[in-house]
Amino acid sequence: MSETVLVLDFGAQYAQLIARRVRDQGVYAEIIPVTASYEEIMAKEPAALILSGGPDSVYREDAPAPDRRILESGLPMLGICYGMQWLAYALGGRVDPGTPEYGPARAHRSAGDSSLLRGVPQEFQVWMSHGDRVESLPPGFSLLLRSEGAPCAAMGDEQRKIFAVQFHPEVVHTEHGKEILRNFLFEAAGLSGGWDMGSFLDIEVERIRETVGDGSALVALSGGVDSAVAAAIVQRAIGERLTAVFVDHGLLRDGEGEQVEQAFGSRSLRFIHVKAQDRFLAALRGVVDPEEKRKKIGNLFIRVFEEEAAKLGPIDWLVQGTLYPDVIESGPGKAAVIKSHHNVGGLPDDLKFRLLEPLRDLFKDEVRLLGEELGLPRALVRRQPFPGPGLAIRMVGEVQAERLDLLRRADAVVRREIERAGADAEIWQWFAVLPGVRTVGVQGDHRTYGEAVVVRAVSSEDGMTADWARLPHELLQRIASAVVSEVHGVNRVLYDITSKPPGTIEWE
Ligand code: XMP
């Protein structure tokens, strides 16, 4: 069994990010609420504790506080922000309301060495977000860092292996945050590391087995990464007691339906491939409004899934590919309550099952690693983001079978050329759009009247903002020739040079 670091969550915005940064260092980390009892904490046999930040002040009557016995446990500890204030207060220091600091601040090292700051320069930028501050250190602690707004920005007791920082080492804006966390884990706490996604897989599979017992589970596959990885890990745990229903709405990109079929068709689970393209096309007949398209597709997806579920008899668990960012978006601090199944895409109350969310602690790139660990094809796991309503919202106007076919073929050419040129490594999404515009062209002495295709390629960090990708002209030229010569019916290619905002990434 590998080492576990427990992140005691005081209601922090960043608790998961802390856990994730620890895992990045090769040490398994998980979150536990601050309300956990001492026995619950110790039952997890942690090798170290990290006390997260939180919105409170230690002096408030109902301020969150862990069981004080952790202070005597001998476990190495790192307090972050509120976690620091609680440690200072609980160990006999003083915490006062100070001038709040939000955002960047300069931290200066004090004299003397500390294992926490090994290799870190005398002065560097940190990211602060606090109201209260530590005014005097508890007995046994040395001052390690100070900033303008925090006379004590970091403190440590090497003997007891208890350290604390006022700033947030887990956010990217803190320079050397990674080194500080690494120092805590390996220099101060003396951990050995060596954890990886393979170990996560073993632990999680065991946990799923225990949770599900001899029950049965159902998962809806959409063709996306998250549902595929969630399905694969649950399948690893309970095998044929998992049924996967792949609702193929016919709006996927070239080859994606086959990819899912190949990835799951041969695994030991019940795999049902519902080819529902005709039903979706019928539902979309005459629909041109983008929101209306989304609604029709979402509703029908659920209906088709429900019909299949009804044929299966009682099911105990519904598997969802919820990721940690989905949890945050639903509201910080409500992580435990949000996914009651009213929120699961509108599933009705009379479907009686409990939710199994094996990915809810992970970030997207961790899910991709896990997917590879589970042996899913690279093309599926490394797939660029793709909207649930699929190609329907990449064609302006009505969704028709012939237009879908045209768009799918044009999109395959665009993707092939961009990937062949290696340009995909730098960009977030790259695809074709059918704007529904016909123009005059000339091909082989003949006048044509064909469809225009728009190429969209954007760089982005998270999809919230984006810029158009500066693809080389030679590549754009190759894409344009290839699309027109390979996709009959297309005679013009345009490149979209709109950023987000004011545009969106998708056209609809
Ligand atoms: P926009 O077009 O809003 O897209 O700039 C931002 C990101 O979200 C994806 N997207 C969707 N994903 N269902 C989804 O699952 C949708 O209806 C949807 N619309 C947009 C889009 O591909 C981009 O990554």
Short mmCIF file of N, CA, C and O and ligand atoms in Angstrom, two decimals, residues 290-291 294 384-390 393-394 428-429 431 456 458 460 462-466 500 503-508, ligand 1:
data_model
loop_
_atom_site.label_atom_id
_atom_site.label_comp_id
_atom_site.label_asym_id
_atom_site.label_seq_id
_atom_site.Cartn_x
_atom_site.Cartn_y
_atom_site.Cartn_z
N PRO A 290 -30.29 26.91 -32.65
CA PRO A 290 -29.25 26.12 -31.96
C PRO A 290 -29.69 25.58 -30.60
O PRO A 290 -29.44 24.42 -30.27
N GLU A 291 -30.36 26.41 -29.80
CA GLU A 291 -30.77 25.94 -28.48
C GLU A 291 -31.82 24.85 -28.59
O GLU A 291 -31.85 23.91 -27.81
N ARG A 294 -30.08 21.65 -29.33
CA ARG A 294 -29.50 21.09 -28.11
C ARG A 294 -30.56 20.40 -27.26
O ARG A 294 -30.36 19.30 -26.78
N GLN A 384 -9.94 15.52 -28.75
CA GLN A 384 -10.19 16.92 -28.41
C GLN A 384 -11.62 17.07 -27.88
O GLN A 384 -12.46 16.22 -28.14
N PRO A 385 -11.90 18.15 -27.14
CA PRO A 385 -13.27 18.34 -26.64
C PRO A 385 -14.26 18.35 -27.82
O PRO A 385 -13.94 18.87 -28.88
N PHE A 386 -15.40 17.74 -27.58
CA PHE A 386 -16.41 17.66 -28.63
C PHE A 386 -17.77 17.83 -27.96
O PHE A 386 -18.06 17.16 -26.98
N PRO A 387 -18.61 18.72 -28.47
CA PRO A 387 -19.87 18.99 -27.77
C PRO A 387 -20.83 17.79 -27.82
O PRO A 387 -20.87 17.08 -28.82
N GLY A 388 -21.58 17.60 -26.76
CA GLY A 388 -22.58 16.53 -26.70
C GLY A 388 -23.50 16.50 -27.91
O GLY A 388 -23.75 15.43 -28.48
N PRO A 389 -24.04 17.65 -28.34
CA PRO A 389 -24.95 17.64 -29.50
C PRO A 389 -24.22 17.42 -30.84
O PRO A 389 -24.85 17.39 -31.89
N GLY A 390 -22.90 17.26 -30.77
CA GLY A 390 -22.13 16.82 -31.91
C GLY A 390 -22.22 17.72 -33.13
O GLY A 390 -22.31 18.95 -33.04
N ILE A 393 -24.59 20.97 -34.08
CA ILE A 393 -24.38 22.40 -33.80
C ILE A 393 -23.15 22.93 -34.54
O ILE A 393 -22.66 24.01 -34.27
N ARG A 394 -22.69 22.13 -35.51
CA ARG A 394 -21.63 22.63 -36.40
C ARG A 394 -22.17 22.78 -37.82
O ARG A 394 -21.40 22.90 -38.76
N TRP A 428 -6.36 23.73 -29.18
CA TRP A 428 -7.36 23.18 -28.25
C TRP A 428 -8.43 22.39 -29.00
O TRP A 428 -8.78 21.29 -28.64
N GLN A 429 -8.96 23.00 -30.06
CA GLN A 429 -9.96 22.32 -30.89
C GLN A 429 -9.73 22.67 -32.35
O GLN A 429 -9.31 23.79 -32.65
N PHE A 431 -11.65 21.81 -36.23
CA PHE A 431 -12.76 21.09 -36.87
C PHE A 431 -13.32 21.87 -38.04
O PHE A 431 -12.89 23.00 -38.31
N ARG A 456 -12.26 25.82 -38.39
CA ARG A 456 -12.14 26.50 -37.10
C ARG A 456 -11.02 25.80 -36.33
O ARG A 456 -11.05 24.57 -36.16
N VAL A 458 -8.71 26.71 -32.72
CA VAL A 458 -8.48 27.71 -31.68
C VAL A 458 -7.51 27.21 -30.63
O VAL A 458 -7.42 26.02 -30.36
N SER A 460 -6.65 27.60 -26.55
CA SER A 460 -7.39 27.95 -25.35
C SER A 460 -6.79 27.20 -24.17
O SER A 460 -6.11 26.18 -24.35
N ASP A 462 -8.96 26.63 -21.34
CA ASP A 462 -10.07 25.94 -20.69
C ASP A 462 -11.38 26.06 -21.46
O ASP A 462 -12.44 25.70 -20.94
N GLY A 463 -11.33 26.61 -22.67
CA GLY A 463 -12.56 26.74 -23.45
C GLY A 463 -13.37 28.00 -23.11
O GLY A 463 -14.31 28.33 -23.82
N MET A 464 -13.00 28.68 -22.02
CA MET A 464 -13.78 29.86 -21.64
C MET A 464 -13.43 31.06 -22.52
O MET A 464 -14.28 31.87 -22.86
N THR A 465 -12.15 31.21 -22.81
CA THR A 465 -11.71 32.21 -23.78
C THR A 465 -10.86 31.46 -24.80
O THR A 465 -10.34 30.38 -24.50
N ALA A 466 -10.74 32.03 -25.98
CA ALA A 466 -9.96 31.33 -27.01
C ALA A 466 -9.47 32.32 -28.04
O ALA A 466 -10.03 33.41 -28.19
N LYS A 500 -12.59 34.29 -29.03
CA LYS A 500 -13.70 34.21 -28.07
C LYS A 500 -13.30 34.97 -26.82
O LYS A 500 -12.32 34.54 -26.19
N GLY A 503 -16.59 35.98 -30.44
CA GLY A 503 -17.25 34.78 -30.97
C GLY A 503 -17.30 33.71 -29.90
O GLY A 503 -16.82 33.90 -28.78
N THR A 504 -17.88 32.56 -30.21
CA THR A 504 -17.73 31.38 -29.36
C THR A 504 -16.89 30.41 -30.16
O THR A 504 -16.60 30.66 -31.34
N ILE A 505 -16.48 29.33 -29.53
CA ILE A 505 -15.67 28.35 -30.26
C ILE A 505 -16.55 27.66 -31.31
O ILE A 505 -16.22 27.59 -32.48
N GLU A 506 -17.69 27.17 -30.86
CA GLU A 506 -18.64 26.55 -31.78
C GLU A 506 -19.40 27.64 -32.53
O GLU A 506 -19.49 28.77 -32.06
N TRP A 507 -19.99 27.25 -33.65
CA TRP A 507 -20.77 28.24 -34.39
C TRP A 507 -22.20 28.34 -33.88
O TRP A 507 -22.91 29.27 -34.20
N GLU A 508 -22.65 27.34 -33.16
CA GLU A 508 -24.02 27.42 -32.66
C GLU A 508 -24.04 27.10 -31.17
O GLU A 508 -23.21 26.35 -30.69
P1 XMP B 1 -18.33 27.70 -26.93
O1 XMP B 1 -18.88 27.40 -28.29
O2 XMP B 1 -19.38 28.08 -25.95
O3 XMP B 1 -17.70 26.35 -26.42
O4 XMP B 1 -17.20 28.69 -26.97
C1 XMP B 1 -16.90 26.19 -25.29
C2 XMP B 1 -16.53 24.73 -25.15
O5 XMP B 1 -17.70 23.96 -24.84
C3 XMP B 1 -17.97 23.00 -25.85
N1 XMP B 1 -19.43 23.00 -26.05
C4 XMP B 1 -20.28 22.06 -25.62
N2 XMP B 1 -20.05 20.91 -24.95
N3 XMP B 1 -22.37 20.43 -24.98
C5 XMP B 1 -21.09 20.10 -24.65
O6 XMP B 1 -20.90 19.03 -24.08
C6 XMP B 1 -22.69 21.56 -25.64
O7 XMP B 1 -23.85 21.82 -25.94
C7 XMP B 1 -21.58 22.42 -25.98
N4 XMP B 1 -21.47 23.60 -26.62
C8 XMP B 1 -20.16 23.94 -26.65
C9 XMP B 1 -17.21 23.48 -27.07
O8 XMP B 1 -16.87 22.41 -27.94
C10 XMP B 1 -15.99 24.13 -26.45
O9 XMP B 1 -15.02 23.17 -26.08
#
